[in-house]
Coordinates of C-alpha atoms in Angstrom, one line a residue:
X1 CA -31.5 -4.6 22.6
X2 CA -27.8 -4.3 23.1
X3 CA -26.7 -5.0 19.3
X4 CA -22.9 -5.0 19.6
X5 CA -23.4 -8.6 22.0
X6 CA -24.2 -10.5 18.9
X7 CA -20.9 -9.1 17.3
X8 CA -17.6 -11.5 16.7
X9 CA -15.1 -10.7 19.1
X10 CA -12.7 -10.1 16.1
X11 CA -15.2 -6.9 15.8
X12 CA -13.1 -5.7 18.3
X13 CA -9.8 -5.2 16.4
X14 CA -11.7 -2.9 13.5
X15 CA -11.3 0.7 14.1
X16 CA -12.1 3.3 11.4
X17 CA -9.6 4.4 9.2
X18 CA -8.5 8.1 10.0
X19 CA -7.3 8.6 6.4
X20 CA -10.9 8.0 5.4
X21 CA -12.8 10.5 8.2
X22 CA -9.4 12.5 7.1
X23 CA -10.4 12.9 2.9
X24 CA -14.0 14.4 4.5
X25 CA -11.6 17.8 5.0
X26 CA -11.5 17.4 0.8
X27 CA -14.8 19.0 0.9
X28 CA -14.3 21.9 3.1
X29 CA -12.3 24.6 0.1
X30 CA -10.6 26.7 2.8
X31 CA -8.4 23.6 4.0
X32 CA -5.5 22.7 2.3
X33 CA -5.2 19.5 2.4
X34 CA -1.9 16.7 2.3
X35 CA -4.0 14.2 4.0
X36 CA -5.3 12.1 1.4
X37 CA -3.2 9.3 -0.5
X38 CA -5.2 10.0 -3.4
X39 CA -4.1 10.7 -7.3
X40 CA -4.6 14.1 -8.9
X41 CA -8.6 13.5 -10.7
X42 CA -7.3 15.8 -13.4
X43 CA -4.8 13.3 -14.9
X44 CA -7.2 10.9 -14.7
X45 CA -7.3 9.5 -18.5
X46 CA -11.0 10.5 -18.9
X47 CA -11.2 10.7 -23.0
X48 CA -9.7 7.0 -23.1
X49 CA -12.3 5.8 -20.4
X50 CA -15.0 7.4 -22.1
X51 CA -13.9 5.5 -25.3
X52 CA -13.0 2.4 -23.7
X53 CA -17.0 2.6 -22.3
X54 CA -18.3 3.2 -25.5
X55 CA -16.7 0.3 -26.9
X56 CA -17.7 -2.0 -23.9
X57 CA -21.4 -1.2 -23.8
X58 CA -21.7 -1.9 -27.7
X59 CA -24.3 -3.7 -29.4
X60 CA -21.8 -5.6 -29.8
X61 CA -20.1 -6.5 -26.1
X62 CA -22.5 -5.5 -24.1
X63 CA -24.1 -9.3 -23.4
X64 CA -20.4 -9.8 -22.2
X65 CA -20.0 -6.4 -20.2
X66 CA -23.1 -6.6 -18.0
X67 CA -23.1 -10.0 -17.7
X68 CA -21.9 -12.5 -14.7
X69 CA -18.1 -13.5 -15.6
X70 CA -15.6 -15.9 -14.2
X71 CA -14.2 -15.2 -10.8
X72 CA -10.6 -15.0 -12.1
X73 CA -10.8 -12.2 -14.0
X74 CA -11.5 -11.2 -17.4
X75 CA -9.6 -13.2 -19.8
X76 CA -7.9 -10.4 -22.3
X77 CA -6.5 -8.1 -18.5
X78 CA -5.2 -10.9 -16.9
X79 CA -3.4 -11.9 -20.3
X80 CA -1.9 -8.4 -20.4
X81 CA -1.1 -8.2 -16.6
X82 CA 0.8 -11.4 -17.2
X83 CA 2.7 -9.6 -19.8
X84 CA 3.4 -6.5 -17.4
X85 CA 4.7 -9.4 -15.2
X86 CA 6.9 -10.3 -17.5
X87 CA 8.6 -6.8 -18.1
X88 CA 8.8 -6.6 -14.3
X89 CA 11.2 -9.6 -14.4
X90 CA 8.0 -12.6 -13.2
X91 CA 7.0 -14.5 -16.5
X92 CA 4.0 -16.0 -15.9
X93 CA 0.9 -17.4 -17.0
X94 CA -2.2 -15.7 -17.0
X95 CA -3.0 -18.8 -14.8
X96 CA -1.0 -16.9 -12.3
X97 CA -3.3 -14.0 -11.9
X98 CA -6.2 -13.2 -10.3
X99 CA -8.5 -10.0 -10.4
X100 CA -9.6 -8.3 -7.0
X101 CA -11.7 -4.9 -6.3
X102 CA -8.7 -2.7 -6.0
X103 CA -5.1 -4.4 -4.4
X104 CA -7.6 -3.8 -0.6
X105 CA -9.6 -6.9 -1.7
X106 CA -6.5 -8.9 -1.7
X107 CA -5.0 -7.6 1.5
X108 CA -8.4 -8.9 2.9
X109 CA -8.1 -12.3 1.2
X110 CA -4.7 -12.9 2.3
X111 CA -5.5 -12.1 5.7
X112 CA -8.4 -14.4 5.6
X113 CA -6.1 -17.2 4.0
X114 CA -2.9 -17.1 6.2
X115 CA -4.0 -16.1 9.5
X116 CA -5.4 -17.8 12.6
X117 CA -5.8 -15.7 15.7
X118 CA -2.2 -15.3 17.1
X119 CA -0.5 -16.2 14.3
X120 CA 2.2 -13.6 13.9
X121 CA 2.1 -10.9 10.3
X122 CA 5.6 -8.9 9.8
X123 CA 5.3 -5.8 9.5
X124 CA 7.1 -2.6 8.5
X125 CA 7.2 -0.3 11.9
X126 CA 5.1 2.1 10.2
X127 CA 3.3 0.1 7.7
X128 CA 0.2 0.7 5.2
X129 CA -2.8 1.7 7.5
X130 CA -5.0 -0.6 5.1
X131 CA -3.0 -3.2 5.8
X132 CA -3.9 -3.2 9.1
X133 CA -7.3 -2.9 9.1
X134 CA -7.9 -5.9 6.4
X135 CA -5.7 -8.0 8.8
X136 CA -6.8 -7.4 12.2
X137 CA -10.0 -9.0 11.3
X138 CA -8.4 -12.3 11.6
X139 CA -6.6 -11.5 15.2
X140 CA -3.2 -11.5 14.4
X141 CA 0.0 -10.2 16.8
X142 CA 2.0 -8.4 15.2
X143 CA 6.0 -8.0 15.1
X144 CA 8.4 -5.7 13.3
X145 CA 9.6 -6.3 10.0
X146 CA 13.6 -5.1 10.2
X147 CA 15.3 -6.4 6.5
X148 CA 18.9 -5.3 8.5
X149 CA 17.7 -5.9 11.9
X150 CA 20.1 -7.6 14.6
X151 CA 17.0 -10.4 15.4
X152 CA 17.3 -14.2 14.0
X153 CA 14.7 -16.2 12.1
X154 CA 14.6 -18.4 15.4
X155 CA 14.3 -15.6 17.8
X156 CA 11.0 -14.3 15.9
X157 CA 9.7 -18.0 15.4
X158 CA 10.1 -18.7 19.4
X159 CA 8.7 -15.0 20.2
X160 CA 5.6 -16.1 17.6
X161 CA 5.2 -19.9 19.0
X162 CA 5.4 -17.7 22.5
X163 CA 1.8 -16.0 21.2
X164 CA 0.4 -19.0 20.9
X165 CA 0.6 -19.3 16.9
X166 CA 3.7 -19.0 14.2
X167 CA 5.1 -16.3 11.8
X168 CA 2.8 -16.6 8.6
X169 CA 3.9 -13.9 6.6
X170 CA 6.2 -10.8 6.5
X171 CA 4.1 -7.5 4.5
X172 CA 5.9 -4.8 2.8
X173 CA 5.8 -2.2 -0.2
X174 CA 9.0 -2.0 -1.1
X175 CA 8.9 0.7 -3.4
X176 CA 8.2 4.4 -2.1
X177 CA 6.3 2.6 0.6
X178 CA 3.0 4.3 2.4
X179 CA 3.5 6.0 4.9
X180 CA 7.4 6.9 4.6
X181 CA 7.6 6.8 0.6
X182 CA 11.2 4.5 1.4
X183 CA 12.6 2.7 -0.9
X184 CA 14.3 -0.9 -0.2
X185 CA 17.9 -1.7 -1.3
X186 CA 18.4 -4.6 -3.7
X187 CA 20.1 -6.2 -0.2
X188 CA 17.3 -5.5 1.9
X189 CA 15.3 -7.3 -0.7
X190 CA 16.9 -10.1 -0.8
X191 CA 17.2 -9.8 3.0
X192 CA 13.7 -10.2 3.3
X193 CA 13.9 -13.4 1.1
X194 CA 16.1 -15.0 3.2
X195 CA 14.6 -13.8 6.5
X196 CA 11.0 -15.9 5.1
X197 CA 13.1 -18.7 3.5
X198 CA 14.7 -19.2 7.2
X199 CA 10.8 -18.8 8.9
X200 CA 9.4 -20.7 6.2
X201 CA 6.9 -17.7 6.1
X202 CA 5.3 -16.2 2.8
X203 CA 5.6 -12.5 1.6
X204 CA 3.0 -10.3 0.5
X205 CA 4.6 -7.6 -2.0
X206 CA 2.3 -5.2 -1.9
X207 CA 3.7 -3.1 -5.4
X208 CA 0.6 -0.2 -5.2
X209 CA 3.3 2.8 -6.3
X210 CA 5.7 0.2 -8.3
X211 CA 4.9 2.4 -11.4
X212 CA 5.7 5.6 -9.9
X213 CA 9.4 6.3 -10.1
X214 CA 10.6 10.0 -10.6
X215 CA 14.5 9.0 -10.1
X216 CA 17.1 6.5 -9.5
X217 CA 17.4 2.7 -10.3
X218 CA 14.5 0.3 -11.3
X219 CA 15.0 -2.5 -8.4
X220 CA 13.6 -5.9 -9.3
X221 CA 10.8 -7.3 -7.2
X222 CA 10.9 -9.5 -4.8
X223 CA 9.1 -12.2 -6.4
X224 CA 11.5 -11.3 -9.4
X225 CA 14.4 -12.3 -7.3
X226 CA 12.7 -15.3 -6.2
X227 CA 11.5 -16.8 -9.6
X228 CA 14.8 -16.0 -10.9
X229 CA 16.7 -18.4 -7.9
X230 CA 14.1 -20.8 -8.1
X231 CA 13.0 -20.8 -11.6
X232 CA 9.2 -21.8 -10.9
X233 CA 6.5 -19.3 -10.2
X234 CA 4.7 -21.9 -8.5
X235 CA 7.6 -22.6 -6.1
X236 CA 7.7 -18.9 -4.9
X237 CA 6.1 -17.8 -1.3
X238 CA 6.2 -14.2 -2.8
X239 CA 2.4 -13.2 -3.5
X240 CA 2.5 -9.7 -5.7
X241 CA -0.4 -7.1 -5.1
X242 CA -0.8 -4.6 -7.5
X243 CA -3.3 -2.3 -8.6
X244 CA -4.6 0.4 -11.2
X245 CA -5.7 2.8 -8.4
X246 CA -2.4 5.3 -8.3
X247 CA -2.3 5.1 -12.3
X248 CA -5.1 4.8 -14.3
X249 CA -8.6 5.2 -11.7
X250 CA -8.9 4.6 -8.1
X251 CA -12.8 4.4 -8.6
X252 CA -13.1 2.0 -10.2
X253 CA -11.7 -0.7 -8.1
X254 CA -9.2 -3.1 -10.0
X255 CA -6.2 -4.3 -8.1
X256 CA -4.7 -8.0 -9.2
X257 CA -2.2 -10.5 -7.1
X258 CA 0.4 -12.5 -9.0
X259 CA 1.4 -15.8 -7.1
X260 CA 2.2 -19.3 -7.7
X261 CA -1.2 -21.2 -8.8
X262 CA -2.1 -23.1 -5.4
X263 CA -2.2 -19.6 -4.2
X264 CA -4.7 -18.4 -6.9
X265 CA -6.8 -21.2 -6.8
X266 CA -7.3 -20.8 -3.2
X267 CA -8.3 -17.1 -3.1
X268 CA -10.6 -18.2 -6.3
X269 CA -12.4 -19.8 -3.3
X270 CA -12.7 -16.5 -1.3
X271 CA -13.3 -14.5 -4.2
X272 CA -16.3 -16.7 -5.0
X273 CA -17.4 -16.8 -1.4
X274 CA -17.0 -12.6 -1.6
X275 CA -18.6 -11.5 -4.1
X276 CA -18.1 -13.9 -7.1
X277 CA -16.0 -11.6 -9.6
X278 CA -15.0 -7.9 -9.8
X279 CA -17.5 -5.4 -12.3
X280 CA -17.1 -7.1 -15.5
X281 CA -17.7 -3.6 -17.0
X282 CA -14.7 -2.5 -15.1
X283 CA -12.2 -5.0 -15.9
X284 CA -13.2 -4.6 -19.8
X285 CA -12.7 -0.4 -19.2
X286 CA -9.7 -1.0 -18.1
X287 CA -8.0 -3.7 -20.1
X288 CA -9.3 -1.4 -23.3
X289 CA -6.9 1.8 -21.6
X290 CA -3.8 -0.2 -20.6
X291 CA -3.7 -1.9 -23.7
X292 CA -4.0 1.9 -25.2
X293 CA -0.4 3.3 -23.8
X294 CA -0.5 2.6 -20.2
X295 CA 3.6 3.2 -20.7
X296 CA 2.7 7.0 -21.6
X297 CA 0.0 7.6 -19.4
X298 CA 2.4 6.2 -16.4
X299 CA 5.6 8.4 -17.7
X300 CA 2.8 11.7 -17.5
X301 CA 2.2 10.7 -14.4
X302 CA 5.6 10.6 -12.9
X303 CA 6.3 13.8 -14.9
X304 CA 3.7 16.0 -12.7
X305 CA 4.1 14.2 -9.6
X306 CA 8.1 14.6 -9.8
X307 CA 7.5 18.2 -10.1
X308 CA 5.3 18.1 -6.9
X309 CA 7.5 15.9 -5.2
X310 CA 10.1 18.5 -5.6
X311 CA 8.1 21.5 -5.0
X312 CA 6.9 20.3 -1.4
X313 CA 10.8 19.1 -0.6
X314 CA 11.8 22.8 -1.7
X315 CA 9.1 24.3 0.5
X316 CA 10.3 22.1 3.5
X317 CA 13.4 23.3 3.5
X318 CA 12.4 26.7 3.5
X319 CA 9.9 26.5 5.8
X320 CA 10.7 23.7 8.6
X321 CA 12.4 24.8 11.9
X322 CA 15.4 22.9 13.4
X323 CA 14.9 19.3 14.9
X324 CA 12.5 18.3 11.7
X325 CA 13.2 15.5 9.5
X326 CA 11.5 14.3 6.4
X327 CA 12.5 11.7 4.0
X328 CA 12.7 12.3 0.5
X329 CA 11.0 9.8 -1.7
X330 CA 12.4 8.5 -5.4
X331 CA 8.6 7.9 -6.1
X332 CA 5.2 7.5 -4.5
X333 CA 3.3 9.8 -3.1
X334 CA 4.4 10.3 0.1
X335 CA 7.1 12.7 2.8
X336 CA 7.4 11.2 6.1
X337 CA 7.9 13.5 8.7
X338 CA 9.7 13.1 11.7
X339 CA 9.4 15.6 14.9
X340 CA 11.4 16.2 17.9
X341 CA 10.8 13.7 20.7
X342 CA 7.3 14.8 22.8
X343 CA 5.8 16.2 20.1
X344 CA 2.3 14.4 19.4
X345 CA 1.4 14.6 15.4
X346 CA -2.3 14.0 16.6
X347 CA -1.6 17.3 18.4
X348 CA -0.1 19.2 16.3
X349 CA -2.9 18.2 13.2
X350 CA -6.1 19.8 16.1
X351 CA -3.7 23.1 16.4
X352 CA -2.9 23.2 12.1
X353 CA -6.7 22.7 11.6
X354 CA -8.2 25.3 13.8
X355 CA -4.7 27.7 13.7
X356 CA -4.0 27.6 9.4
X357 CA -6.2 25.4 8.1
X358 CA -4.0 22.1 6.7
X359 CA -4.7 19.1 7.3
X360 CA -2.1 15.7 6.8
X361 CA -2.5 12.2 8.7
X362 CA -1.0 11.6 12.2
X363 CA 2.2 9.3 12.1
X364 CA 0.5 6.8 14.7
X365 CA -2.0 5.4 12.6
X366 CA 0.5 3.5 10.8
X367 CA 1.7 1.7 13.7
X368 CA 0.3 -1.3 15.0
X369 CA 0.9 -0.5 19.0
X370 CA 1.6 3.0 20.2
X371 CA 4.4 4.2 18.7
X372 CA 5.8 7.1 16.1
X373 CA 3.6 9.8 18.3
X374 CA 5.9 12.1 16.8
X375 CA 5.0 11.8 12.9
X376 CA 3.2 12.1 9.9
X377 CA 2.8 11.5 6.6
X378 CA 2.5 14.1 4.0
X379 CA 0.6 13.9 0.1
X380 CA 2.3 15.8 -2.7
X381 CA 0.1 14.3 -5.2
X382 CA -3.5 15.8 -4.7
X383 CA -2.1 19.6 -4.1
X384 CA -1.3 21.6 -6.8
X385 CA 2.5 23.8 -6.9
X386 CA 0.8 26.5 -5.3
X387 CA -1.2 24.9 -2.5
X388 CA 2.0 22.8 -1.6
X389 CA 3.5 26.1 -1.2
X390 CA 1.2 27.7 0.8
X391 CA 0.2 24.6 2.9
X392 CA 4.1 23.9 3.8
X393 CA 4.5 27.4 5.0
X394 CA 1.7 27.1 7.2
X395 CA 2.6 24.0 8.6
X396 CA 6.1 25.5 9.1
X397 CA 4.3 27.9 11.2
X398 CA 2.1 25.3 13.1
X399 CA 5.2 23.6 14.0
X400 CA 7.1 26.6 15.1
X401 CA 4.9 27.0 17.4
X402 CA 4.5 23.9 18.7
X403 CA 8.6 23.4 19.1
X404 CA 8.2 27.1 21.2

């Protein structure tokens, strides 16, 4: 019996992540690893946790804790997300919020929500691999997302209607992006406003690093700039994804979207159909640490990272041959790399494996088609000072060899 006949022809479009098969390298102690876009476990705020769980699972709240709960979210979180809202610039209500199982959830939902197959999803050219694989689900084509590019509104509708569908949303982190840890300009923002306010498109502001800044200006977000010309959340066609995963636990799976309420309501709908409300034990964990200095567990953060940051960008000038490029992030957790022309990243990870033992994530898994052969994406905030050292001069030597 031939099993994969019965599958949906979206089935098709799915392809394992190579980040996850990736983070199986974590295991093996003689790799050194910049693969994984994962946060350093040992600043993980444990003793707060392990407080926060003792309070939850009282006498006292756990009737509450383990029980069923509303698909929304838990009451007391989304009240202080929707004051973190406010200090990024988007007063709201806690109407405005809804909880998801980590910011992925949401990237699903949306996907589910906006697209038909052929409809059109902007996209940064690389993007978020995650992106892509909650979205391709639902059959979309995709196009590049360009805040400064030379293309019109009306040349991307008519290339879209061309597809057979229209231009339902453009997706972008705009701060210290993954894969290339870029940052958008306060223009390019509001470039990307006008761009979906000429498609009559939405925007999903995917904020996952937001609070990860180790220099430069604090840039408003987009849906900050939008509330603040339109005055009315519920007006805005920015939706804001954010998440707990880079600050306070990935493993425990709570992301939120902030958006104007017909937006809410309808992914209350998915989130019901899904699978009817995120841990209730989780949400209450979590809304007991942020309330408890998520400000100074965020500003440790960016303190150790920073120094990583600057480590690996020391070692990679030391250790890169001519014809290299990297970025260099304000925040995030990520150095794009760019090699010379003919040079396949996929390549050059088989020969760094076997050859010195590093490991980092092919550029051309962030692309939608076949392009940006000749990249990759680089983690500086799972390694520790030394390993980036080591693991940089190694890849030096990998790609020495590999340029001849």
């Amino acid at each position: 019996m031939k099993m994969d006949s019965f599958f949906a022809t979206r089935n098709s479009r799915m392809k394992a992540s190579e980040i996850r098969e990736l983070l199986k390298l974590l295991d093996q102690p003689d790799v050194i690893s910049f693969a994984g876009g994962i946060p350093d476990p040992a600043l993980f705020p444990a003793e707060k946790f392990r407080t926060a769980m003792a309070d939850v699972l009282s006498d006292q709240n756990q009737g509450l804790s383990l029980q069923y709960s509303t698909s929304e979210g838990f009451p007391p979180l989304r009240e202080w997300l929707a004051w973190r809202m406010k200090q990024l610039g988007v007063p709201c209500a806690a109407d405005n919020i809804l909880i998801t199982s980590g910011s992925q959830q949401a990237l699903d939902y949306l996907g589910k929500l906006f697209l038909s197959p052929n409809d059109t999803a902007l996209v940064g050219w690389p993007t978020y691999l995650g992106a892509l694989g909650a979205f391709n689900a639902y059959e979309p084509r995709y196009d590049r997302l360009d805040p400064m590019g030379n293309r019109s509104a009306a040349e991307m509708q008519a290339d879209a209607a061309a597809a057979g569908g229209r231009v339902k949303f453009s997706y972008l982190s705009p701060d210290f992006a993954n894969p290339t840890g870029i940052t958008l300009s306060l223009k390019e923002r509001q470039q990307v406003l006008a761009h979906a306010e000429a498609m009559d498109c939405m925007i999903i502001e995917d904020a996952a690093y937001q609070s990860l800044r180790y220099e430069g200006e604090e840039i408003p977000p987009i849906l900050s700039l939008e509330l603040a010309e339109k005055g009315d959340l519920n007006a805005c066609r920015t939706i804001y994804c954010g998440s707990f995963s880079k600050t306070l636990s990935p493993g425990l799976r709570i992301g939120w979207v902030c958006a104007a309420r017909s937006v809410i309501d309808q992914m209350v709908l998915l989130k019901q159909a899904g699978d009817l409300h995120t841990a209730t034990l989780n949400q209450m964990a979590v809304a007991h640490v942020a309330a408890d200095g998520f400000e100074d567990h965020t500003r440790l953060l960016c303190a150790h990272y920073k120094a990583r940051r600057d480590r690996m960008l020391a070692a990679l000038d030391r250790n890169m041959p001519k014809g290299v490029e990297w970025t260099r992030p304000e925040g995030g957790m990520f150095v794009w790399m760019t090699l010379p022309q003919g040079i396949d990243g996929a390549d050059v990870l088989k020969a760094a494996l076997r050859d010195e033992k590093v490991a980092f994530v092919p550029g051309g898994a962030f692309y939608p088609g076949e392009d940006g052969r000749n990249t990759l994406r680089l983690n500086f905030s799972s390694p520790n000072q030394a390993q980036i050292d080591e693991g940089i001069a190694r890849l030096g030597r990998v790609l020495r060899a590999a340029l001849g």
